[in-house]
Steps between C-alpha positions, in 0.01 A plus 500: 500500500797735476616817665582657161133553414442876544235595757165638390447872518214452745709331767876515445741791455780459246822636645825328398665261738750676725856431391626546853384468858262789587628502856828632363339793314303671772175377336211697659209345311396270782389556856693239699847582631716271711639617834837675471655244734382221272653668194827549684502129583475403135120493475377466138181695445455357151525144627253580778250637249533201272443260788202704622348470153543122506355487851187684384375185326309253713255213471215752518670745260685287244463749212578870531536797266756776509266734688427231760870435554585870516243553775615191687864611525462879497633571150348696217404312184803603298749388765303183578502408131880512481532259791225272370644490148841407638354222716304370201807500276684294764214249529379595849176641359299410191251712309167391359489625138125569516453671836856645512505406868770307677536185708797330663731332252679162501816640660304571820371143507854372461616715790216379721579135443871566541433663838286208616752244381786684671329491839683268737172370635379366164825316437490346847130420508448350155586134576297501823196654331510237226540221756201633696289510184604148407428370850154654528400489134385865511626834374752670727582873487730744670436875530644814656321809626499821295290762676146364548554236229687174465721426200553141388872420471475124441227253410535122468266227380521129553504271199211308654297808594154524353417836351192704575345802337541797732535789259771678701783423253763531772868493409833635621457877521125488567366733768205443732360691797664366815193509725308222320785256436666254736852618411393861536359440845826335608700797373266762646487326837874537550524871425571755769171626653529850353587362155213252518250771592615712209476209253151405617388863487617513136309183409153487350356194672281411204329163476696270267356160594200372700692513829721808457567688822369851435501645854819655634451363852450146370811524284714621791369213715582252223853639472546464876408130465760465224767638732398252771473189284772565243284433196209658311199345332303656219165323459328636188612854588671570169273307264215248520620145565862594571670412826864547590724457801811718547798521733783755540858490375754674726848633433807486724368786714170321560302747289223359281614569144262282300211258529430162340159350440338184371180564302210255472173533312172352616446342160815295561480432874165578660563427866479697824742779585624285787590221258688744277703626793568151633634390162700808398625670815789265581658487150452877462673568831788268408553678169492853644728397786753354257494813284540722806796296626668530160455877527685497832209488744562300817171410671500528876483160668 
């Protein structure tokens, strides 16, 4: 796949790449203009448009054509093509030679992993997550909240952990709906009330597992319990057979900035929920407390 393949006549225009920044030429081909104050402060309209194009791709829309991207960012096809061709040449987009459509390129993946690896929390938490996985024998993950979703920023497995077939293929960078995951419930529970209401209103409470909470009132009650107890349990809410227990990670201000969970599958450990909590709650709390302390949090005595 290469950006030098010319687009088909049915989908792509063929203007030459701009040799200079269109924001410096008074380019009027597009419909989006930055505020005058932003321009005066050094705002780059071209950079904004390029980033908007990259942001148009998502898990639900991983492949887009020029027309799709133009509509998404408010540019006509000719102008959108110049930006897309430049991003493809730099490796941030890649073009399928058959469909002529685009997807995110390897440079974006590199940036994503660089951002995750540069986060203070991942550097601090790594040893404690691995120790927790080794102690329990189960997979341990850490996630942060991004809108109504969680994003995995670390994931550790014990050398003695037994694997199970779940079909979720989770890894660093994976996203899941917050409402049906233990880490998501921890992160939602500690949002400001107005923010929480907005996030829940934006969430489709679809059934993901046999015990998914699909009623708004039930979810809000479950989140209230999380605030009271300090941990969240997901019992087959995300997928059949999967249970997980999560607790919050706090920064120096006391704000919940991440959540850590331990995941167990019924095919590996088929016991009561009470037994799961009795076995995992104490080591999970120790790990999240240690991480929080390293981030500057000082628990009240």
